[in-house]
Amino acid sequence: MRLRVRILFPILCLLVAVPSLFAQTGMTMTRDDQIAQAAPSDTGLTGLFETVTADTLHRGDFSFGVYYQDYDLEAAPAPLSLRPLSARSYQDMPYDLYRLSASVGYGLSDRWEVSAMAPYDRLKGNGGDRVGFINGYLYRGKFSDSGMGDVRLSTKFGLTDRSNPSRLALSLFATLPTGDDKTGISSGYADYGVGLHWTHGIGSLAGTYVVRGDRKSYTSGIYSSAGKVALPNEIHIDGGLNIPVGFWSSTNWISEVNATVFNGGDLKPKEPIFLVTGLRHWFGSSGWALNAAARWNVAKFGRDNSECRFTELDDCSLGGLVGLTYAPLHITAPPPPPPPPPPPPPPPPPPPPPPAPVAPPEPVPVTPPHVPTTLRTDEIHFEPGSARLTNIAKAILDDVALRMKNEPTSTALVIGYTDDKEATGPNADLDRRRAEAVRDYLVTRHGIDPSRITVEGRDAREPVADNSTAEGRLRNRRVVIQLIIP
């Protein structure tokens, strides 16, 4: 307990002090911004707390993370010959893994990142008359081991464009045998793994396969005629939700399910299933975030809960995490204010005195006033509640941009609309955001001068179809682009 306090106190001081030094408050995140942001996971790769998402760092971006975690686990069963005599019926040995880890990441490109994570682990058990294997090492009764764990090197490749609503990524990693193989902290051999990660909106799914190295039998606490003990390979299945919290700006509610299935090996522990829920609070637009969550091993609780008490939460298979992370945020800056209106024209001079009567001149032909010419009118459509441009919309806008470059005196009037179910609540400005998304695409993608583009939002006041049908609402969720020659 004293060691835990000595470790936690400087961590908590760091979590409070560092974000306050670097936090920027000049920009707040929208809901779409919050969903799109990700930070280093506990392994160093970009993601949630433990679930690695399909997102990657931008090119040239650095990330940083430090986590302190508590896992409530069960040791692998020991053979009957190693179990002590006891009046109690046999139960697997429970233990806690306390991990303090630090990680760094770097974006080699917009779809390729690398990371490294170094842990300091502490194994603690109050087994009494229980015995079991942790990472292939034999423990009996009460124990406590601390030391440097295995360093993990990882990389992740984005298989799809980062702007796609559904993204897919592949990760590869290896753990170096830097830990103490005379304890259960390390087996003394490297491990390797591969993972597949999928993200869409607030949801992420990940599957990872880990190939474990064998352990020498003389370092495991038992003797094997083969000279080694085979550790089981691991299949990790993770799923998570990253939900923006509406009542607290720049905060995400993260919930995960983390399950491990063991495959093969001589010493196979019971599979843990963790339920994790907590918050990630971003400090303005600085990229720093404070992470805190509770973790519950529901599989262990279902097998062994006889000693669970409110005052002994550790016997209820409960743990948690706290962490400080940094990853640069890429938030779209708000549009510049519109230019001021031109000054009013000077008053006309007083009329001259009437001229002397003269013969009426011949009538001068009247030239009609110049009327601007509309070169073309285009229309694009949007998904419900979204201002994100589809690939079809981008193709139409590419053609509009080409015409504007060919007609350098032309201007564009961009008008955004919504259907009658969208223009309420947080979507009150969705019509204008759709128009601004068109303007921003023409400016940033094709270099069109923003002074040539005027945006308006007219919500659902001018429907072109019946809002009572899905097809009609799709036609009403539109932006109209009029290309004009003055």
Coordinates of C-alpha atoms in Angstrom, one line a residue:
M1 CA 0.0 0.0 0.0
R2 CA 2.8 2.4 0.9
L3 CA 4.5 1.7 -2.5
R4 CA 1.3 2.4 -4.3
V5 CA 0.9 5.8 -2.6
R6 CA 4.5 6.7 -3.4
I7 CA 3.9 6.0 -7.1
L8 CA 0.4 7.5 -7.4
F9 CA 1.2 10.8 -5.7
P10 CA 3.8 12.1 -8.3
I11 CA 1.5 10.8 -11.1
L12 CA -1.4 12.8 -9.9
C13 CA 0.7 15.9 -9.5
L14 CA 1.9 15.4 -13.1
L15 CA -1.6 14.9 -14.4
V16 CA -2.8 18.2 -12.9
A17 CA 0.3 20.3 -13.6
V18 CA 1.3 19.4 -17.2
P19 CA -2.1 20.1 -18.9
S20 CA -2.4 23.5 -17.1
L21 CA 0.9 24.6 -18.5
F22 CA 0.1 23.8 -22.1
A23 CA -3.7 24.0 -22.4
Q24 CA -5.1 26.4 -25.0
T25 CA -8.6 27.7 -24.7
G26 CA -8.9 29.7 -27.9
M27 CA -10.9 26.9 -29.7
T28 CA -13.6 24.5 -28.6
M29 CA -14.4 21.2 -30.3
T30 CA -17.6 20.4 -32.0
R31 CA -19.2 16.9 -31.6
D32 CA -17.7 15.8 -34.9
D33 CA -14.2 17.0 -33.7
Q34 CA -14.6 15.1 -30.5
I35 CA -15.5 11.8 -32.3
A36 CA -12.5 12.2 -34.6
Q37 CA -9.9 12.8 -31.9
A38 CA -7.9 9.9 -30.6
A39 CA -5.0 9.6 -28.1
P40 CA -2.3 7.0 -27.3
S41 CA -3.7 3.8 -25.9
D42 CA -2.0 2.0 -23.0
T43 CA 0.2 0.2 -25.6
G44 CA 1.3 3.5 -27.3
L45 CA -0.7 3.0 -30.5
T46 CA -3.5 5.5 -31.2
G47 CA -6.8 4.5 -29.8
L48 CA -9.0 4.4 -26.7
F49 CA -7.8 3.2 -23.3
E50 CA -6.9 -0.3 -24.5
T51 CA -8.8 -0.7 -27.8
V52 CA -6.5 0.3 -30.7
T53 CA -8.6 2.2 -33.3
A54 CA -8.1 2.4 -37.1
D55 CA -6.9 6.0 -36.7
T56 CA -3.2 7.0 -37.1
L57 CA -1.1 10.1 -36.3
H58 CA -0.8 12.7 -39.0
R59 CA 2.6 13.0 -40.7
G60 CA 5.2 14.5 -38.4
D61 CA 3.0 14.4 -35.3
F62 CA 4.4 13.1 -32.0
S63 CA 2.2 11.5 -29.3
F64 CA 3.0 10.8 -25.6
G65 CA 1.2 8.7 -23.0
V66 CA 1.7 7.7 -19.3
Y67 CA -0.7 5.3 -17.6
Y68 CA -1.0 3.7 -14.2
Q69 CA -3.2 0.6 -14.3
D70 CA -4.5 -2.2 -12.0
Y71 CA -5.5 -5.5 -13.6
D72 CA -7.2 -8.1 -11.4
L73 CA -6.2 -11.5 -12.9
E74 CA -5.9 -15.3 -12.2
A75 CA -2.8 -17.4 -12.4
A76 CA -2.6 -20.6 -14.5
P77 CA -3.5 -23.7 -12.4
A78 CA -0.6 -25.7 -11.0
P79 CA -0.3 -29.5 -11.3
L80 CA -1.8 -31.6 -8.4
S81 CA 1.8 -32.5 -7.2
L82 CA 2.6 -28.8 -6.6
R83 CA -0.6 -27.9 -4.8
P84 CA -0.3 -27.6 -1.0
L85 CA -2.6 -29.6 1.4
S86 CA -5.5 -27.4 2.5
A87 CA -8.9 -27.8 4.1
R88 CA -10.3 -25.5 1.4
S89 CA -11.3 -26.8 -2.0
Y90 CA -8.9 -25.8 -4.7
Q91 CA -9.3 -22.4 -6.4
D92 CA -7.1 -20.6 -8.9
M93 CA -4.7 -18.1 -7.4
P94 CA -5.8 -14.5 -7.9
Y95 CA -3.3 -11.7 -8.2
D96 CA -3.0 -8.0 -9.2
L97 CA -0.8 -6.6 -12.0
Y98 CA 0.0 -2.9 -11.3
R99 CA 1.6 -1.3 -14.4
L100 CA 3.2 2.1 -14.8
S101 CA 3.9 2.6 -18.5
A102 CA 5.2 5.4 -20.7
S103 CA 4.9 5.5 -24.5
V104 CA 5.8 7.7 -27.5
G105 CA 4.5 7.6 -31.0
Y106 CA 5.4 9.3 -34.4
G107 CA 3.5 9.7 -37.7
L108 CA 5.7 8.7 -40.6
S109 CA 2.9 9.6 -42.9
D110 CA -0.8 10.3 -42.6
R111 CA -1.5 6.6 -42.7
W112 CA 1.6 5.1 -41.0
E113 CA 2.7 5.5 -37.4
V114 CA 5.2 3.8 -35.1
S115 CA 5.3 3.7 -31.3
A116 CA 7.3 2.4 -28.3
M117 CA 6.0 1.6 -24.8
A118 CA 8.1 0.7 -21.7
P119 CA 6.3 -0.6 -18.6
Y120 CA 7.3 -1.0 -14.9
D121 CA 5.3 -3.9 -13.5
R122 CA 4.4 -5.0 -10.0
L123 CA 2.9 -8.4 -9.3
K124 CA 1.1 -8.9 -6.0
G125 CA -0.8 -11.8 -4.5
N126 CA -2.2 -12.9 -1.2
G127 CA -2.7 -16.5 -2.2
G128 CA -2.5 -18.1 1.3
D129 CA -2.6 -21.8 0.5
R130 CA -2.9 -21.2 -3.3
V131 CA -0.4 -21.8 -6.0
G132 CA -0.2 -21.0 -9.7
F133 CA 1.8 -19.9 -12.7
I134 CA 2.1 -16.2 -13.8
N135 CA 3.8 -15.8 -17.2
G136 CA 5.1 -19.4 -16.8
Y137 CA 6.7 -18.7 -13.3
L138 CA 5.6 -20.6 -10.2
Y139 CA 4.2 -18.6 -7.3
R140 CA 3.1 -19.9 -3.9
G141 CA 1.1 -18.1 -1.2
K142 CA 1.7 -14.5 -0.6
F143 CA 4.2 -12.7 -3.0
S144 CA 5.2 -9.4 -4.5
D145 CA 7.6 -8.8 -7.4
S146 CA 8.5 -5.5 -9.1
G147 CA 10.7 -4.5 -12.0
M148 CA 11.0 -3.3 -15.5
G149 CA 8.7 -5.1 -18.0
D150 CA 9.1 -6.0 -21.6
V151 CA 9.5 -3.0 -24.0
R152 CA 6.9 -3.1 -26.8
L153 CA 7.6 -1.8 -30.3
S154 CA 4.6 -1.3 -32.6
T155 CA 3.6 0.1 -36.0
K156 CA 0.2 0.6 -37.6
F157 CA -0.8 1.1 -41.3
G158 CA -4.1 2.7 -42.4
L159 CA -5.6 0.5 -45.1
T160 CA -8.2 3.2 -46.0
D161 CA -8.2 6.9 -46.4
R162 CA -8.5 8.7 -43.1
S163 CA -11.4 10.8 -44.3
N164 CA -13.6 7.7 -44.9
P165 CA -16.5 7.2 -42.4
S166 CA -15.4 3.6 -42.0
R167 CA -11.6 3.0 -41.6
L168 CA -9.5 -0.1 -41.4
A169 CA -5.9 -0.5 -40.2
L170 CA -3.3 -3.2 -39.7
S171 CA -0.9 -3.3 -36.7
L172 CA 2.3 -5.3 -36.1
F173 CA 4.2 -5.4 -32.8
A174 CA 7.0 -7.2 -30.9
T175 CA 7.9 -7.2 -27.2
L176 CA 11.6 -7.2 -26.3
P177 CA 12.7 -9.5 -23.4
T178 CA 13.9 -6.5 -21.3
G179 CA 12.1 -7.7 -18.1
D180 CA 13.4 -9.9 -15.3
D181 CA 12.9 -13.6 -16.3
K182 CA 13.6 -14.8 -12.8
T183 CA 10.1 -13.6 -11.9
G184 CA 6.7 -13.7 -13.5
I185 CA 7.2 -10.3 -15.0
S186 CA 9.0 -11.6 -18.1
S187 CA 9.5 -15.0 -19.8
G188 CA 12.9 -14.0 -21.1
Y189 CA 11.8 -14.4 -24.8
A190 CA 10.3 -12.0 -27.4
D191 CA 6.6 -12.1 -28.3
Y192 CA 5.2 -11.1 -31.7
G193 CA 1.7 -10.1 -32.8
V194 CA -0.6 -8.8 -35.5
G195 CA -3.8 -6.9 -35.2
L196 CA -6.7 -5.7 -37.4
H197 CA -8.6 -2.6 -36.4
W198 CA -11.9 -1.1 -37.6
T199 CA -13.5 2.3 -36.7
H200 CA -16.8 3.9 -37.8
G201 CA -18.2 6.9 -36.0
I202 CA -18.1 6.3 -32.2
G203 CA -17.5 2.6 -32.5
S204 CA -14.2 0.6 -32.8
L205 CA -13.5 -3.2 -33.0
A206 CA -10.1 -4.8 -32.9
G207 CA -8.7 -8.4 -33.1
T208 CA -5.1 -9.2 -32.2
Y209 CA -3.1 -12.5 -32.2
V210 CA 0.0 -12.7 -30.0
V211 CA 2.6 -15.5 -30.5
R212 CA 4.3 -16.2 -27.1
G213 CA 7.9 -17.4 -26.8
D214 CA 8.7 -20.5 -24.8
R215 CA 10.1 -20.2 -21.3
K216 CA 13.2 -22.1 -20.0
S217 CA 12.0 -24.6 -17.4
Y218 CA 14.7 -23.8 -14.9
T219 CA 13.4 -20.1 -14.8
S220 CA 9.8 -21.2 -14.3
G221 CA 10.2 -22.9 -10.9
I222 CA 9.6 -26.4 -12.2
Y223 CA 11.6 -29.0 -14.0
S224 CA 10.7 -30.2 -17.5
S225 CA 12.5 -32.9 -19.4
A226 CA 12.1 -30.9 -22.5
G227 CA 14.0 -28.0 -20.9
K228 CA 11.3 -25.5 -21.7
V229 CA 7.7 -24.6 -20.9
A230 CA 5.4 -23.6 -23.7
L231 CA 3.3 -20.5 -23.0
P232 CA -0.1 -20.2 -24.6
N233 CA -0.6 -17.8 -27.5
E234 CA -3.2 -15.1 -27.0
I235 CA -6.2 -13.9 -29.0
H236 CA -7.3 -10.4 -27.9
I237 CA -10.8 -9.2 -28.9
D238 CA -11.6 -5.6 -28.1
G239 CA -14.5 -3.3 -28.7
G240 CA -15.1 0.3 -27.6
L241 CA -17.4 3.3 -27.8
N242 CA -16.0 6.9 -27.9
I243 CA -19.0 9.0 -27.0
P244 CA -18.8 12.9 -26.8
V245 CA -20.4 14.1 -23.5
G246 CA -22.8 16.8 -24.3
F247 CA -23.0 18.4 -20.9
W248 CA -19.2 18.8 -20.5
S249 CA -17.3 20.3 -23.4
S250 CA -14.2 18.5 -24.8
T251 CA -14.9 15.3 -22.8
N252 CA -15.4 11.8 -24.2
W253 CA -17.1 8.9 -22.3
I254 CA -15.2 5.7 -23.3
S255 CA -16.5 2.2 -22.7
E256 CA -14.7 -1.0 -23.7
V257 CA -14.9 -4.7 -23.6
N258 CA -11.5 -6.4 -23.6
A259 CA -11.4 -10.2 -23.8
T260 CA -8.4 -12.6 -24.0
V261 CA -8.6 -16.2 -25.3
F262 CA -5.6 -18.5 -24.7
N263 CA -4.5 -20.9 -27.4
G264 CA -2.3 -24.0 -26.8
G265 CA 0.6 -24.0 -24.3
D266 CA 1.5 -26.0 -21.2
L267 CA 0.2 -23.5 -18.6
K268 CA -3.1 -22.0 -19.6
P269 CA -4.9 -19.5 -17.1
K270 CA -8.6 -18.8 -17.1
E271 CA -9.7 -16.2 -19.8
P272 CA -10.3 -12.7 -18.4
I273 CA -13.1 -10.5 -19.7
F274 CA -12.8 -6.9 -18.7
L275 CA -15.5 -4.2 -18.8
V276 CA -14.0 -0.7 -18.8
T277 CA -15.7 2.6 -18.5
G278 CA -14.3 6.1 -17.9
L279 CA -13.7 9.6 -19.2
R280 CA -11.1 11.3 -21.4
H281 CA -11.1 15.1 -20.9
W282 CA -9.3 17.2 -23.4
F283 CA -7.7 20.4 -22.1
G284 CA -8.9 22.9 -24.8
S285 CA -7.1 22.4 -28.1
S286 CA -3.7 21.7 -26.6
G287 CA -3.8 18.0 -27.3
W288 CA -3.3 17.0 -23.7
A289 CA -6.0 14.8 -22.2
L290 CA -6.6 13.3 -18.7
N291 CA -7.9 9.7 -18.7
A292 CA -9.5 7.9 -15.8
A293 CA -11.6 4.7 -15.8
A294 CA -12.8 1.7 -13.8
R295 CA -12.0 -1.9 -14.9
W296 CA -14.0 -5.0 -13.9
N297 CA -12.9 -8.6 -14.6
V298 CA -16.4 -10.1 -15.0
A299 CA -15.2 -13.6 -15.9
K300 CA -13.1 -13.8 -12.7
F301 CA -15.9 -12.4 -10.6
G302 CA -18.3 -15.0 -11.9
R303 CA -15.8 -17.8 -10.8
D304 CA -14.7 -16.4 -7.5
N305 CA -16.7 -13.7 -5.6
S306 CA -17.2 -15.3 -2.2
E307 CA -15.0 -12.7 -0.5
C308 CA -16.3 -9.7 -2.3
R309 CA -17.1 -6.9 0.1
F310 CA -17.7 -3.1 -0.2
T311 CA -14.6 -2.6 1.9
E312 CA -12.6 -5.2 -0.1
L313 CA -13.2 -4.1 -3.7
D314 CA -10.1 -5.9 -4.8
D315 CA -11.8 -9.2 -4.0
C316 CA -14.6 -8.1 -6.3
S317 CA -12.3 -8.2 -9.3
L318 CA -12.3 -4.4 -9.6
G319 CA -9.3 -2.4 -10.9
G320 CA -8.9 0.8 -12.9
L321 CA -6.6 3.2 -14.7
V322 CA -5.5 6.8 -14.7
G323 CA -3.4 8.4 -17.4
L324 CA -2.1 11.5 -19.1
T325 CA -1.9 11.6 -22.9
Y326 CA -0.9 14.0 -25.7
A327 CA -1.7 13.9 -29.3
P328 CA -1.9 17.0 -31.6
L329 CA -5.5 17.9 -32.4
H330 CA -6.4 18.8 -36.0
I331 CA -9.5 20.9 -35.5
T332 CA -11.0 22.9 -38.4
A333 CA -10.6 26.6 -37.7
P334 CA -13.8 28.7 -37.7
P335 CA -14.5 30.7 -40.9
P336 CA -13.3 34.3 -41.0
P337 CA -15.9 37.0 -40.4
P338 CA -17.5 38.4 -43.5
P339 CA -16.0 41.6 -44.9
P340 CA -17.7 44.9 -43.8
P341 CA -20.3 46.3 -46.1
P342 CA -19.1 49.1 -48.5
P343 CA -19.7 52.7 -47.4
P344 CA -23.0 54.3 -48.7
P345 CA -22.6 56.4 -51.9
P346 CA -22.4 60.2 -51.5
P347 CA -25.7 62.1 -51.8
P348 CA -26.5 63.3 -55.4
P349 CA -25.7 67.0 -56.2
P350 CA -28.6 69.4 -56.4
P351 CA -30.3 69.5 -59.8
P352 CA -29.1 72.2 -62.1
P353 CA -31.4 75.0 -63.1
P354 CA -33.7 74.2 -66.0
P355 CA -32.1 74.9 -69.4
A356 CA -33.5 77.3 -71.9
P357 CA -36.0 75.8 -74.2
V358 CA -34.4 74.1 -77.1
A359 CA -35.5 71.9 -79.8
P360 CA -36.0 68.3 -78.5
P361 CA -33.0 66.2 -79.4
E362 CA -33.3 62.9 -81.1
P363 CA -34.1 60.1 -78.7
V364 CA -31.1 58.2 -77.4
P365 CA -31.4 54.5 -77.5
V366 CA -31.8 53.1 -74.0
T367 CA -29.3 50.4 -73.0
P368 CA -30.9 47.8 -70.6
P369 CA -29.1 47.4 -67.3
H370 CA -26.5 44.7 -67.1
V371 CA -27.8 41.4 -65.6
P372 CA -25.3 38.9 -64.2
T373 CA -25.1 35.7 -66.2
T374 CA -25.5 32.4 -64.4
L375 CA -23.1 30.0 -66.0
R376 CA -24.3 26.8 -64.2
T377 CA -26.1 25.6 -61.2
D378 CA -25.0 22.4 -59.4
E379 CA -26.6 20.5 -56.4
I380 CA -25.1 18.0 -54.0
H381 CA -26.7 16.0 -51.2
F382 CA -25.7 14.9 -47.6
E383 CA -26.4 12.1 -45.1
P384 CA -28.9 12.9 -42.3
G385 CA -27.4 15.2 -39.6
S386 CA -24.0 15.4 -41.4
A387 CA -22.0 18.1 -43.1
R388 CA -19.4 15.6 -44.5
L389 CA -18.9 15.7 -48.2
T390 CA -19.5 12.4 -50.1
N391 CA -17.2 11.2 -52.9
I392 CA -19.9 12.0 -55.4
A393 CA -20.1 15.6 -54.0
K394 CA -16.4 16.0 -54.2
A395 CA -16.4 15.0 -57.9
I396 CA -19.1 17.6 -58.6
L397 CA -17.1 20.3 -56.7
D398 CA -13.9 19.3 -58.7
D399 CA -15.8 20.2 -61.9
V400 CA -17.1 23.5 -60.4
A401 CA -13.5 24.4 -59.3
L402 CA -12.2 23.7 -62.9
R403 CA -14.9 26.0 -64.4
M404 CA -14.1 28.8 -61.8
K405 CA -10.4 28.5 -62.8
N406 CA -11.3 28.8 -66.5
E407 CA -13.6 31.8 -65.7
P408 CA -11.4 33.9 -63.4
T409 CA -14.1 36.7 -63.1
S410 CA -16.8 34.2 -62.0
T411 CA -18.1 34.1 -58.4
A412 CA -20.1 31.3 -56.6
L413 CA -23.2 31.6 -54.4
V414 CA -23.3 28.5 -52.1
I415 CA -26.7 27.9 -50.3
G416 CA -27.1 25.2 -47.7
Y417 CA -30.4 23.5 -46.8
T418 CA -31.7 20.9 -44.4
D419 CA -34.8 18.7 -44.2
D420 CA -37.5 19.5 -41.7
K421 CA -36.1 16.9 -39.2
E422 CA -32.6 18.4 -38.9
A423 CA -32.9 22.1 -38.2
T424 CA -33.3 21.8 -34.5
G425 CA -31.1 21.4 -31.4
P426 CA -27.4 20.9 -32.1
N427 CA -28.1 20.9 -35.9
A428 CA -29.6 24.4 -35.9
D429 CA -26.6 25.6 -38.0
L430 CA -26.3 22.5 -40.1
D431 CA -27.5 24.3 -43.3
R432 CA -24.6 26.9 -43.0
R433 CA -22.0 24.2 -42.0
R434 CA -22.9 22.3 -45.2
A435 CA -22.4 25.4 -47.3
E436 CA -19.1 26.2 -45.4
A437 CA -17.9 22.6 -46.1
V438 CA -18.3 23.3 -49.8
R439 CA -16.5 26.6 -49.6
D440 CA -13.7 25.1 -47.5
Y441 CA -13.2 22.2 -50.1
L442 CA -13.0 24.7 -53.0
V443 CA -10.5 26.8 -51.1
T444 CA -8.3 24.2 -49.5
R445 CA -8.4 21.5 -52.3
H446 CA -8.3 23.8 -55.4
G447 CA -7.0 27.1 -54.1
I448 CA -10.0 29.2 -55.1
D449 CA -9.9 32.7 -53.6
P450 CA -12.5 32.6 -50.7
S451 CA -13.6 36.2 -51.6
R452 CA -15.1 34.7 -54.7
I453 CA -17.4 32.5 -52.7
T454 CA -20.5 33.6 -50.8
V455 CA -22.3 31.1 -48.4
E456 CA -25.8 31.2 -47.1
G457 CA -27.9 28.9 -44.9
R458 CA -31.7 28.7 -45.5
D459 CA -32.5 25.6 -43.3
A460 CA -35.7 23.9 -44.4
R461 CA -37.6 26.9 -45.7
E462 CA -37.4 26.1 -49.4
P463 CA -38.0 22.4 -49.8
V464 CA -37.9 20.9 -53.3
A465 CA -39.5 17.6 -52.3
D466 CA -42.0 16.1 -49.8
N467 CA -40.3 15.9 -46.4
S468 CA -42.7 13.0 -45.4
T469 CA -40.7 10.5 -47.5
A470 CA -37.0 9.4 -47.1
E471 CA -36.4 10.2 -50.8
G472 CA -37.9 13.7 -50.4
R473 CA -35.8 14.4 -47.3
L474 CA -32.7 13.3 -49.2
R475 CA -33.4 15.8 -52.0
N476 CA -34.0 18.5 -49.4
R477 CA -30.6 17.8 -47.6
R478 CA -28.7 19.7 -50.3
V479 CA -26.3 22.5 -51.1
V480 CA -26.9 24.5 -54.3
I481 CA -23.9 26.1 -56.1
Q482 CA -24.6 28.9 -58.6
L483 CA -21.7 30.0 -60.7
I484 CA -22.2 33.6 -61.9
I485 CA -20.4 36.0 -64.3
P486 CA -20.9 39.6 -62.9

